[in-house]
Coordinates of C-alpha atoms in Angstrom, one line a residue:
X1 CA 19.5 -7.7 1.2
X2 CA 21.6 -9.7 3.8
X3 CA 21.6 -13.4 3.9
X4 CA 20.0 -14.7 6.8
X5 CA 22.2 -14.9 10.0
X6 CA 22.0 -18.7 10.4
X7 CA 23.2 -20.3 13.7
X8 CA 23.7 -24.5 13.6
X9 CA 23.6 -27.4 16.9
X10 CA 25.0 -30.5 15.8
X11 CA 24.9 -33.7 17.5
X12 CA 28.6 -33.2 18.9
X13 CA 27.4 -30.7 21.5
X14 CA 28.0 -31.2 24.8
X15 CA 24.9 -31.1 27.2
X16 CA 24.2 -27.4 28.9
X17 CA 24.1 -27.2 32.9
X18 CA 21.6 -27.5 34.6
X19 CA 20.9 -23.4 35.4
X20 CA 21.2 -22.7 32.0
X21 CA 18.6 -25.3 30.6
X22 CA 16.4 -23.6 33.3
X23 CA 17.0 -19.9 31.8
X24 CA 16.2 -21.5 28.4
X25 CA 12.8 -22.6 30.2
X26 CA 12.1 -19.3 31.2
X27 CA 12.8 -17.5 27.8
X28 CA 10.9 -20.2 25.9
X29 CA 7.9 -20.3 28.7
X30 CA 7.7 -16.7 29.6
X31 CA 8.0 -17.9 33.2
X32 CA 9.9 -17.2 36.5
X33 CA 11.8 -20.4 36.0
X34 CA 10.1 -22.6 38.8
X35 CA 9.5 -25.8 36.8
X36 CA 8.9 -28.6 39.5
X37 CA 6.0 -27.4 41.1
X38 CA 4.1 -27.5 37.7
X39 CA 4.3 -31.5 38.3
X40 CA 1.1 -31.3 40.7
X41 CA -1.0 -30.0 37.5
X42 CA 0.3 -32.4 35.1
X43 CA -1.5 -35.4 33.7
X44 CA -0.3 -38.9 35.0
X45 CA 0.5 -39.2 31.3
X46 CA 2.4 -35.8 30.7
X47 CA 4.7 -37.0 33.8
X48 CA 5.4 -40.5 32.4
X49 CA 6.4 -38.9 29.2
X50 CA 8.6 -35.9 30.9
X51 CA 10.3 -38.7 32.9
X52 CA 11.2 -40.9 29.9
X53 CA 12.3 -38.0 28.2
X54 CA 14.2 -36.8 31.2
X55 CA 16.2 -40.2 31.2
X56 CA 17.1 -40.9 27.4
X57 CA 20.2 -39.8 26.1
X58 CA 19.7 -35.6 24.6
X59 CA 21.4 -34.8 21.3
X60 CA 20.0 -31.7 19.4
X61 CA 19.8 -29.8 23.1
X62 CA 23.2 -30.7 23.9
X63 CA 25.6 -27.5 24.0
X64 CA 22.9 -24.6 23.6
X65 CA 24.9 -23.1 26.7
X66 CA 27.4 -22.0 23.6
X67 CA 24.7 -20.0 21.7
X68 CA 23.2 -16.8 22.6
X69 CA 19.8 -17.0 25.3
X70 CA 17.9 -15.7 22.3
X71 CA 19.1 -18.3 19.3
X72 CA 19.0 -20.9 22.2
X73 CA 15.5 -20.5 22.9
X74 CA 14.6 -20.4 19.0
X75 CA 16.6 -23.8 18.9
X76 CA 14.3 -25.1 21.3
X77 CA 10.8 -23.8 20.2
X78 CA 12.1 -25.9 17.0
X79 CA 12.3 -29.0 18.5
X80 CA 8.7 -28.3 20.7
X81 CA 7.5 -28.0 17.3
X82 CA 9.3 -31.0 15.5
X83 CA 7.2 -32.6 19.0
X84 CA 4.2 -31.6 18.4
X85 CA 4.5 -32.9 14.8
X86 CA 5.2 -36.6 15.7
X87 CA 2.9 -36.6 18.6
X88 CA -0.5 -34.5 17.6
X89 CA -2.3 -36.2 20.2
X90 CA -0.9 -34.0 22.9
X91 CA -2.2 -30.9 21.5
X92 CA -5.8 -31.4 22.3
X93 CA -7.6 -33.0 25.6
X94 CA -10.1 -35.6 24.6
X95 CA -13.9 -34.5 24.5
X96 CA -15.9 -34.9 27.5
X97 CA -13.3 -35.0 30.4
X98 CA -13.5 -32.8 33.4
X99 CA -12.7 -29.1 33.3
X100 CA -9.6 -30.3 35.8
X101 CA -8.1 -32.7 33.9
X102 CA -8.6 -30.8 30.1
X103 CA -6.9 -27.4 32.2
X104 CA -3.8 -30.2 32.9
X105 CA -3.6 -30.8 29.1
X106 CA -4.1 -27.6 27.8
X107 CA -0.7 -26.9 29.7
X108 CA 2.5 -27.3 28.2
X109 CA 5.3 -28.8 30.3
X110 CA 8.6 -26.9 30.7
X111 CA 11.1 -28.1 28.1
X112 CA 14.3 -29.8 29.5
X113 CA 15.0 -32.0 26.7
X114 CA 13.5 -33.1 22.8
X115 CA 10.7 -35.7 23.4
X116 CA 11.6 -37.1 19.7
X117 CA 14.8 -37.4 17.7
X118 CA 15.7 -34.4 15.3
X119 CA 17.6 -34.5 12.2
X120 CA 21.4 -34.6 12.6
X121 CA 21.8 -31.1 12.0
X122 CA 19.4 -28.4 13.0
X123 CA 19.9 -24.7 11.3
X124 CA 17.9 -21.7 12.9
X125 CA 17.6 -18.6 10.6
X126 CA 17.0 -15.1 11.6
X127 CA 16.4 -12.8 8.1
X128 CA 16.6 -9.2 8.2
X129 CA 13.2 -8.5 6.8
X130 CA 11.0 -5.6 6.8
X131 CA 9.2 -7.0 9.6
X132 CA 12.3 -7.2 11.5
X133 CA 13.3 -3.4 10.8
X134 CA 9.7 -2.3 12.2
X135 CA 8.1 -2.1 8.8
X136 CA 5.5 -3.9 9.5
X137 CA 5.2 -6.3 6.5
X138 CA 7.9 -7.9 4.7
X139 CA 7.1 -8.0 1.5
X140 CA 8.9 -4.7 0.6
X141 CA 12.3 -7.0 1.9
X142 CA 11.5 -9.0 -2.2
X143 CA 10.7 -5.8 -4.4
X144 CA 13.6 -3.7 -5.7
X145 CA 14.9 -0.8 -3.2
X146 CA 16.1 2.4 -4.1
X147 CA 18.6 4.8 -2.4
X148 CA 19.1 8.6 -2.7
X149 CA 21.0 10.0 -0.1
X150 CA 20.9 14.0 0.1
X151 CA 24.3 15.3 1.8
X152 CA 23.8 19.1 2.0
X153 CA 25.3 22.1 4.2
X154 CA 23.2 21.1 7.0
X155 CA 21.4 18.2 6.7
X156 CA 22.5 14.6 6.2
X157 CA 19.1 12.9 4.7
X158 CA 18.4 9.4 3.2
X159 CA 15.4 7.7 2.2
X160 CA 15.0 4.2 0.9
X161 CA 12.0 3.1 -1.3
X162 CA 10.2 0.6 -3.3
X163 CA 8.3 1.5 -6.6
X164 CA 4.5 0.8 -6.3
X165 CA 1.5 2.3 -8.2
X166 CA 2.9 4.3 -11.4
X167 CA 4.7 8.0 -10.5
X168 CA 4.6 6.7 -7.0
X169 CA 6.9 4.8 -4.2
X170 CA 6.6 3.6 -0.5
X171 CA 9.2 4.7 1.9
X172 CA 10.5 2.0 3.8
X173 CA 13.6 3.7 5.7
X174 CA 14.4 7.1 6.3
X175 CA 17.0 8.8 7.9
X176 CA 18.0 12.8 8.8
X177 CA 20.4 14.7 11.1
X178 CA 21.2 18.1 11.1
X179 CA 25.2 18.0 10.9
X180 CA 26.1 21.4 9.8
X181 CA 29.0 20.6 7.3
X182 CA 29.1 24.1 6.2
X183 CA 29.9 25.3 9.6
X184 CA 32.3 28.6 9.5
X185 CA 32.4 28.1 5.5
X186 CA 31.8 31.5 4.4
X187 CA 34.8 32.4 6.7
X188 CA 37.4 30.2 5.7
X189 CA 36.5 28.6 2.5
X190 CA 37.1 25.0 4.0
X191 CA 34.9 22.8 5.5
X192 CA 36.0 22.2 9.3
X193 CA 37.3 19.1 11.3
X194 CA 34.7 18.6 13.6
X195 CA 31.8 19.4 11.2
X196 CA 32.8 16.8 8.8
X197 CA 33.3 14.1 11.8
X198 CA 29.9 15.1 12.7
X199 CA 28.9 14.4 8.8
X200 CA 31.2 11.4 8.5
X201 CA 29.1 9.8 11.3
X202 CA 26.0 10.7 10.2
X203 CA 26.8 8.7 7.1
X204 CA 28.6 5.7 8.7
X205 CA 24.7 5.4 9.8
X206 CA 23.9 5.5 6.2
X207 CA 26.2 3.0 5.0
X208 CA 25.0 0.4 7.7
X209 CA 21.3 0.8 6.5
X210 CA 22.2 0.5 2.8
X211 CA 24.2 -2.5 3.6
X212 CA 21.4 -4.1 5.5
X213 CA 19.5 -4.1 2.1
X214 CA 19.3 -5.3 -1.3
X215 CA 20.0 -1.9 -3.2
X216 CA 19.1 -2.3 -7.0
X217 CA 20.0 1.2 -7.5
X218 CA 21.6 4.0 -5.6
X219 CA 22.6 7.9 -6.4
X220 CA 24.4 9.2 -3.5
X221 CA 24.8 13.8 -3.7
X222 CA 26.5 16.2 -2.1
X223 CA 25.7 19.7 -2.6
X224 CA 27.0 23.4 -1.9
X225 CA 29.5 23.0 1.6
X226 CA 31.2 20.1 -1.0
X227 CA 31.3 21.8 -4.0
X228 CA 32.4 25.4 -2.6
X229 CA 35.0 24.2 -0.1
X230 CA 38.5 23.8 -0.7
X231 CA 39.1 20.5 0.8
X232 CA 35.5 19.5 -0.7
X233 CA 37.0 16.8 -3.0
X234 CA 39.5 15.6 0.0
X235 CA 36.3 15.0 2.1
X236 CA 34.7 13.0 -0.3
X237 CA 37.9 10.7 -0.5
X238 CA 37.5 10.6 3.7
X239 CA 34.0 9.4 3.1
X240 CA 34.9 6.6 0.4
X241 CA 38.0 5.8 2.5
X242 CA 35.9 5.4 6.1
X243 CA 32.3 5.0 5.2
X244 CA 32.2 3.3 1.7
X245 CA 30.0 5.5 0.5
X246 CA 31.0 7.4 -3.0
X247 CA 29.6 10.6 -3.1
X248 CA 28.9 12.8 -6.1
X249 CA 29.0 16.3 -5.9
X250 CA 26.2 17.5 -8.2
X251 CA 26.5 21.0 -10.7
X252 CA 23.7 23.8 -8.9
X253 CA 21.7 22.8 -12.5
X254 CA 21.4 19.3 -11.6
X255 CA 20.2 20.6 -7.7
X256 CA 17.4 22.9 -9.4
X257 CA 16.0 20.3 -11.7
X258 CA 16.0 17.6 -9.3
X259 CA 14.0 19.8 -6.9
X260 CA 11.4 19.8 -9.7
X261 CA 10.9 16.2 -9.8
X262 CA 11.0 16.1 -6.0
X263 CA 8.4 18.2 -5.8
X264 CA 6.8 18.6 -8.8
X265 CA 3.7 16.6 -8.3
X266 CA 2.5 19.2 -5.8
X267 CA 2.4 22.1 -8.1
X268 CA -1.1 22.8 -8.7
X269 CA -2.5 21.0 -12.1
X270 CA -4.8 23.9 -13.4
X271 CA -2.0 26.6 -12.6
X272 CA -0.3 28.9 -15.6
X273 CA 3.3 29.1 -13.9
X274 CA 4.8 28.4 -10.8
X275 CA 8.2 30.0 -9.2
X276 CA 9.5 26.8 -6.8
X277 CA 12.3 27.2 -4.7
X278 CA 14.5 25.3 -2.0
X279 CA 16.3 27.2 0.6
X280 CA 19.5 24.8 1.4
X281 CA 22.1 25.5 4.1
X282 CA 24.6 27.0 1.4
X283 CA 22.6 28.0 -1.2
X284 CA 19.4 28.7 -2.4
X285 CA 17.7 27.1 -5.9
X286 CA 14.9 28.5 -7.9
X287 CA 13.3 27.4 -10.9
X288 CA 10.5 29.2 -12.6
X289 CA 7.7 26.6 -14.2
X290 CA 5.7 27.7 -17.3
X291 CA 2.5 25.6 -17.7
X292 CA 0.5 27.6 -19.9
X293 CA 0.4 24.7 -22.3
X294 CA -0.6 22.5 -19.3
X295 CA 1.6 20.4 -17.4
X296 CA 3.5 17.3 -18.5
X297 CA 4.7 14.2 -16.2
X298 CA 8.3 15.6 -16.8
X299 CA 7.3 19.0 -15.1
X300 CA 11.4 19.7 -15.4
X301 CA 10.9 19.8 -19.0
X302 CA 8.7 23.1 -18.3
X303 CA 11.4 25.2 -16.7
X304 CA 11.8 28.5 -18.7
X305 CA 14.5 29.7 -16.4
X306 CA 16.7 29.0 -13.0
X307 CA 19.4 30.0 -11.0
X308 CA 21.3 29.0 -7.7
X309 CA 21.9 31.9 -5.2
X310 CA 24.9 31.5 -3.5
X311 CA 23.3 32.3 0.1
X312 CA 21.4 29.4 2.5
X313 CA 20.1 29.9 6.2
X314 CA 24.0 28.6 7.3
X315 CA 26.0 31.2 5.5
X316 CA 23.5 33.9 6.0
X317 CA 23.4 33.5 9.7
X318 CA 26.9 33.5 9.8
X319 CA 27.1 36.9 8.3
X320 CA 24.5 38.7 10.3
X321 CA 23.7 36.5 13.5
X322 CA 21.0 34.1 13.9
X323 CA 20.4 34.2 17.7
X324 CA 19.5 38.3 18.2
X325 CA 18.1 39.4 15.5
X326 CA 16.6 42.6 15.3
X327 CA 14.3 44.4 12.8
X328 CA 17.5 46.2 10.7
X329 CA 19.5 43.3 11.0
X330 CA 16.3 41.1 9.4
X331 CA 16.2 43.8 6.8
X332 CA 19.6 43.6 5.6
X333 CA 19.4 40.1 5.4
X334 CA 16.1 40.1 2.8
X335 CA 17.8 43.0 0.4
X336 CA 21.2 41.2 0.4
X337 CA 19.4 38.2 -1.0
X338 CA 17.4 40.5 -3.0
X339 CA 20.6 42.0 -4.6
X340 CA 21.8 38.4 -5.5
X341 CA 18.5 37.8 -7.4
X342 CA 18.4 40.9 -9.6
X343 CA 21.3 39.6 -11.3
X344 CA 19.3 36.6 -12.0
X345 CA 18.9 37.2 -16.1
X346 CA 15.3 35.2 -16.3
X347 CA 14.1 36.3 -13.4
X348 CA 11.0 38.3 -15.5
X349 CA 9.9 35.2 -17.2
X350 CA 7.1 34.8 -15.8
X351 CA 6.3 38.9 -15.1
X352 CA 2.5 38.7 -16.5
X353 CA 1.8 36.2 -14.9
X354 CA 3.2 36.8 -11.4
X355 CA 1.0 38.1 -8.6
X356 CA -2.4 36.8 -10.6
X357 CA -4.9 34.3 -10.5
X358 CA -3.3 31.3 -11.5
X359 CA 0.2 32.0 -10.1
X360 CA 2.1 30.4 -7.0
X361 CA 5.1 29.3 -4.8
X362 CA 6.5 26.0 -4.0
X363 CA 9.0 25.9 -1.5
X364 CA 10.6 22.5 0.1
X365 CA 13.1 23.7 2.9
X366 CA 12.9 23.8 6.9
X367 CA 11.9 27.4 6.5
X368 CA 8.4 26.4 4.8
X369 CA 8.0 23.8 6.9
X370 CA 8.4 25.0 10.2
X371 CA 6.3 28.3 9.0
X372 CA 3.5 25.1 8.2
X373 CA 3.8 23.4 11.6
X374 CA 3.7 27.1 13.4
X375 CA 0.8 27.9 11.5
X376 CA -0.9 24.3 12.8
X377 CA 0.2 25.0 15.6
X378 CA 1.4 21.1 16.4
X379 CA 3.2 19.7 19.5
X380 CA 5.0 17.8 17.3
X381 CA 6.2 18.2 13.6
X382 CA 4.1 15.9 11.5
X383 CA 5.2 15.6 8.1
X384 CA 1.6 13.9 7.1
X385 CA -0.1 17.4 8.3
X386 CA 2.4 20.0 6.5
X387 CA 3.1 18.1 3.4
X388 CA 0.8 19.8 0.7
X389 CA -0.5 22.4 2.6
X390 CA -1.3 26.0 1.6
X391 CA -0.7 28.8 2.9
X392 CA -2.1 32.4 1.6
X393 CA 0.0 35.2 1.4
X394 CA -1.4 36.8 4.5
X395 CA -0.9 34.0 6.4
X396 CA 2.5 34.1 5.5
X397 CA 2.8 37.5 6.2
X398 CA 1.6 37.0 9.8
X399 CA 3.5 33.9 10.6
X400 CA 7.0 35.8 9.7
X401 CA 6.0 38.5 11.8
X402 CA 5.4 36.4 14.7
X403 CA 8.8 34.4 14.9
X404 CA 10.7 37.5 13.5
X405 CA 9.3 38.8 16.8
X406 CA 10.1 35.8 19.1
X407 CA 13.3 35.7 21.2
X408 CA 15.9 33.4 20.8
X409 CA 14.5 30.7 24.2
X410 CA 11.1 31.2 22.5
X411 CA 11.8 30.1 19.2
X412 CA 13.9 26.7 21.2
X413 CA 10.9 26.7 22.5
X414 CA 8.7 26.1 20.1
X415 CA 8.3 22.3 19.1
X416 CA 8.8 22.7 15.1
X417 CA 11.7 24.9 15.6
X418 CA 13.5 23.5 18.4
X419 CA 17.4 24.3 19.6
X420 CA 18.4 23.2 16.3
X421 CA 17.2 25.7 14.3
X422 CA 16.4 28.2 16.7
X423 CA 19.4 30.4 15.0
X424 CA 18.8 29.1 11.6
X425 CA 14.7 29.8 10.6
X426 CA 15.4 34.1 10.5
X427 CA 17.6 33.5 8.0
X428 CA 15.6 31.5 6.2
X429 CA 12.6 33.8 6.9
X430 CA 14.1 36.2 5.2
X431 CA 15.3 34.5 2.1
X432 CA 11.5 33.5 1.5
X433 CA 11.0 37.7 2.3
X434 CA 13.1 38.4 -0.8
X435 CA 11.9 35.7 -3.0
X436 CA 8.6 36.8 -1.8
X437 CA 9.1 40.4 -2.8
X438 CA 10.8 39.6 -6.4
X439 CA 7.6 36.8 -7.0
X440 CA 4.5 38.0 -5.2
X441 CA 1.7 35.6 -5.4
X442 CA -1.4 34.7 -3.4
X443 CA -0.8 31.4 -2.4
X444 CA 2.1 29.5 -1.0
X445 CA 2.0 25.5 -1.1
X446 CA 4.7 23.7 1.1
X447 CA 6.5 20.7 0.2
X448 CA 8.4 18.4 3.0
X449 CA 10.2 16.7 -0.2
X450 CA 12.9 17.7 -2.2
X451 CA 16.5 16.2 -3.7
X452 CA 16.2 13.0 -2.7
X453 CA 12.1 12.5 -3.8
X454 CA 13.6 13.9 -7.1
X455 CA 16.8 11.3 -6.8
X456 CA 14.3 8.2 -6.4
X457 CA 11.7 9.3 -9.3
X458 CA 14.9 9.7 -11.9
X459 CA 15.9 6.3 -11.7
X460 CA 13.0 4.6 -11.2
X461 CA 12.0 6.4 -14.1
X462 CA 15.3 5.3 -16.0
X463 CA 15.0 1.7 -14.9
X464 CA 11.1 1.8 -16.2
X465 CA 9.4 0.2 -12.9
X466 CA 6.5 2.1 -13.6
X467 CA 5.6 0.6 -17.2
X468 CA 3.1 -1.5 -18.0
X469 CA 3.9 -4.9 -19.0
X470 CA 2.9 -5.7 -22.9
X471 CA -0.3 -8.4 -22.6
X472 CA 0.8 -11.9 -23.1
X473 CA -1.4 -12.2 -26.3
X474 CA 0.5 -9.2 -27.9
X475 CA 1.2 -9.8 -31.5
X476 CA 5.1 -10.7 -31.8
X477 CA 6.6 -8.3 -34.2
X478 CA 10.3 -9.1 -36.4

């Protein structure tokens, strides 16, 4: 974390005018800055003391006119309080005075100068805390953070944690913008200037949160637009170069398995096997989950088989439209990405078990979700609210129907859609369709979580923040 911005007034300053002293007041006070009239409601003995003060020689409040309104008026509630120290028989009117007179003491007087001598040097600090970044509490600003930022064909994502109760973490900052690096991919083969400025500032926002931290450990990804393009590695370099930021385009294994441990704690605990899948901007990751033995922490280690399609909602929009989209054109689109999964070698793994009691889908991708938050039928996406939830395999059915059937300003319209992926969420439709087809089961369960969940669980795992201590009267062995 950053050291605390720390702003000193030394004796050598030279006294502020007049005006500003007054817009000190104000900040200080919370008043319109008309001082002298408060006179009339002062005590005989607050005026003696504001007049002696008013004619001795000021030193701490001598220059604040050089420091910003806000530090200035910090400076000054330091001193009130160094006050109210030496002189703790202003704080409270004496006991059986009249309600007049105790309303006069319970009033401060506007501050012009110190009423005692401070120390020779006077040091205001102002930490970035938790607090401070609308957290709420600061005491995730002294436990170990963790960084995983998710760099994809679409999305730019980051999510900074702390460890807490074992398997789990708080959130404390979060970021996400759609950027669209894989903009016009499939046609040229190389990422394009303006959608890797729009990425390169998307992460210059990263880099300014991670530096506004204490990081004790960090794993940074970039996914399919990086590791198909042709310039991919020469974008990376721009990122390092600008940002600071080193990237590290992942393999399409290491995408699959950490989807697992992103998601992996919602796949349903008494289930035989699972098919989980995450429909990216550039490619599509599926994993099939055997649990017949039951399920382990590690659920990666139950993986019987996986592949990465080379298709997303980006490149498969491109290919067929996104924004009119009719009934043929939405067929195509689910037996192209059928096609690419019949030549996936373990797609049968799990044949007797698929389509039974028993059996599900996982998906984590803004196709699930959105299909979630239609189906609630929110004003607003609400991550707490899709999350978890499950969906049967007629509801599914239904909900595709109904946005396959909306037009292009009805599906902007829609709150969990919006313009942004107004010409994206067919595409991704139908890549669930074929998935859907190839694995039928009865339920669906959607997941809002994915690389970067997985990212943070790996090396908090690794690090071992989640172990128990060993008791302190554990016998020491050679």
């Amino acid at each position: 974390m950053l050291g605390p911005r720390v702003a000193s007034v030394s004796p050598s300053m030279e006294r502020p005018q007049a005006s500003e002293a007054a817009q000190t007041e104000r900040i200080v006070e919370g008043g319109d800055g008309a001082s002298e009239p408060g006179d009339r409601k002062l005590s005989k003995r607050q005026r003696r003391r504001r007049r002696k003060s008013a004619s001795a020689p000021s030193t701490t409040n001598a220059s604040l006119h050089d420091l910003p309104p806000a530090l200035c008026a910090k400076v000054v509630e330091a001193e009130r309080a160094l006050r109210g120290r030496d002189a703790p028989e202003e704080a409270a009117a004496p006991a059986g005075k009249g309600r007049r007179r105790r309303r006069g003491r319970g009033r401060a007087a506007p501050v012009k100068a110190p009423f005692s001598p401070a120390p020779a040097r006077v040091s205001i600090a102002v930490p970035i805390s938790g607090r401070a970044a609308g957290l709420g509490s600061t005491e995730f600003g002294r436990q170990p953070a963790y960084a995983a930022l998710d760099l994809g064909t679409n999305n730019c994502r980051l999510l900074v944690a702390v460890p807490t109760r074992p398997g789990q973490f708080r959130v404390i900052d979060a970021f996400s913008r759609i950027v669209r690096l894989g903009e016009g991919l499939g046609r040229t083969g190389s990422l394009a200037a303006t959608a890797m400025d729009r990425a390169v500032a998307a992460l210059e926002i990263c880099s300014q949160k991670l530096s506004a931290r204490e990081i004790r450990g960090a794993r940074l990804i970039a996914t399919e637009a990086c590791r198909s393009a042709a310039n991919g590695a020469e974008f990376i370099e721009r990122v390092q170069r600008e940002t600071g930021l080193s990237l590290e385009i992942v393999t399409r294994e290491t995408e699959a398995r950490l989807a697992v441990s992103g998601c992996g704690s919602l796949v349903d605990r008494s289930a035989k096997g699972a098919v989980l899948f995450d429909i990216g901007g550039g490619s599509t990751e599926i994993a099939l989950l055997d649990l017949r033995r039951g399920a382990s922490r590690r659920l990666s280690n139950h993986i019987v088989a996986w592949t990465s399609l080379p298709v997303g909602v980006v490149s498969l929009a491109e290919r067929h439209g996104g924004r009119d989209v009719s009934a043929d054109v939405f067929e195509r689109m689910i037996r192209e990405v059928e096609g690419m999964i019949a030549g996936f070698a373990g797609a049968d793994k799990l044949r007797d078990l698929v389509g039974q009691d028993g059996f599900h889908l996982l998906g984590t991708s803004g196709t699930v979700t959105t299909l979630a938050g239609v189906q609630l039928e929110l004003e607003r996406y609400d991550r707490r609210q899709v999350d978890g939830l499950w969906l049967t395999d007629s509801e599914v059915d239904r909900l595709v129907s109904r946005i396959a059937g909306w037009s292009f300003e009805e599906r902007v319209a829609n709150p969990c859609i919006g313009s942004e992926r107004a010409d994206l969420v067919l595409a991704g439709c139908a890549i669930l369709e074929a998935i859907r087809r190839v694995w039928p089961a009865k339920t669906l369960r959607v997941a809002d979580r994915g690389l970067r969940e997985g990212l943070l669980t790996e090396m908090m795992v690794a690090d071992g923040v989640w172990r128990r201590p060993a008791p302190a009267n554990a016998r020491q062995t050679a």
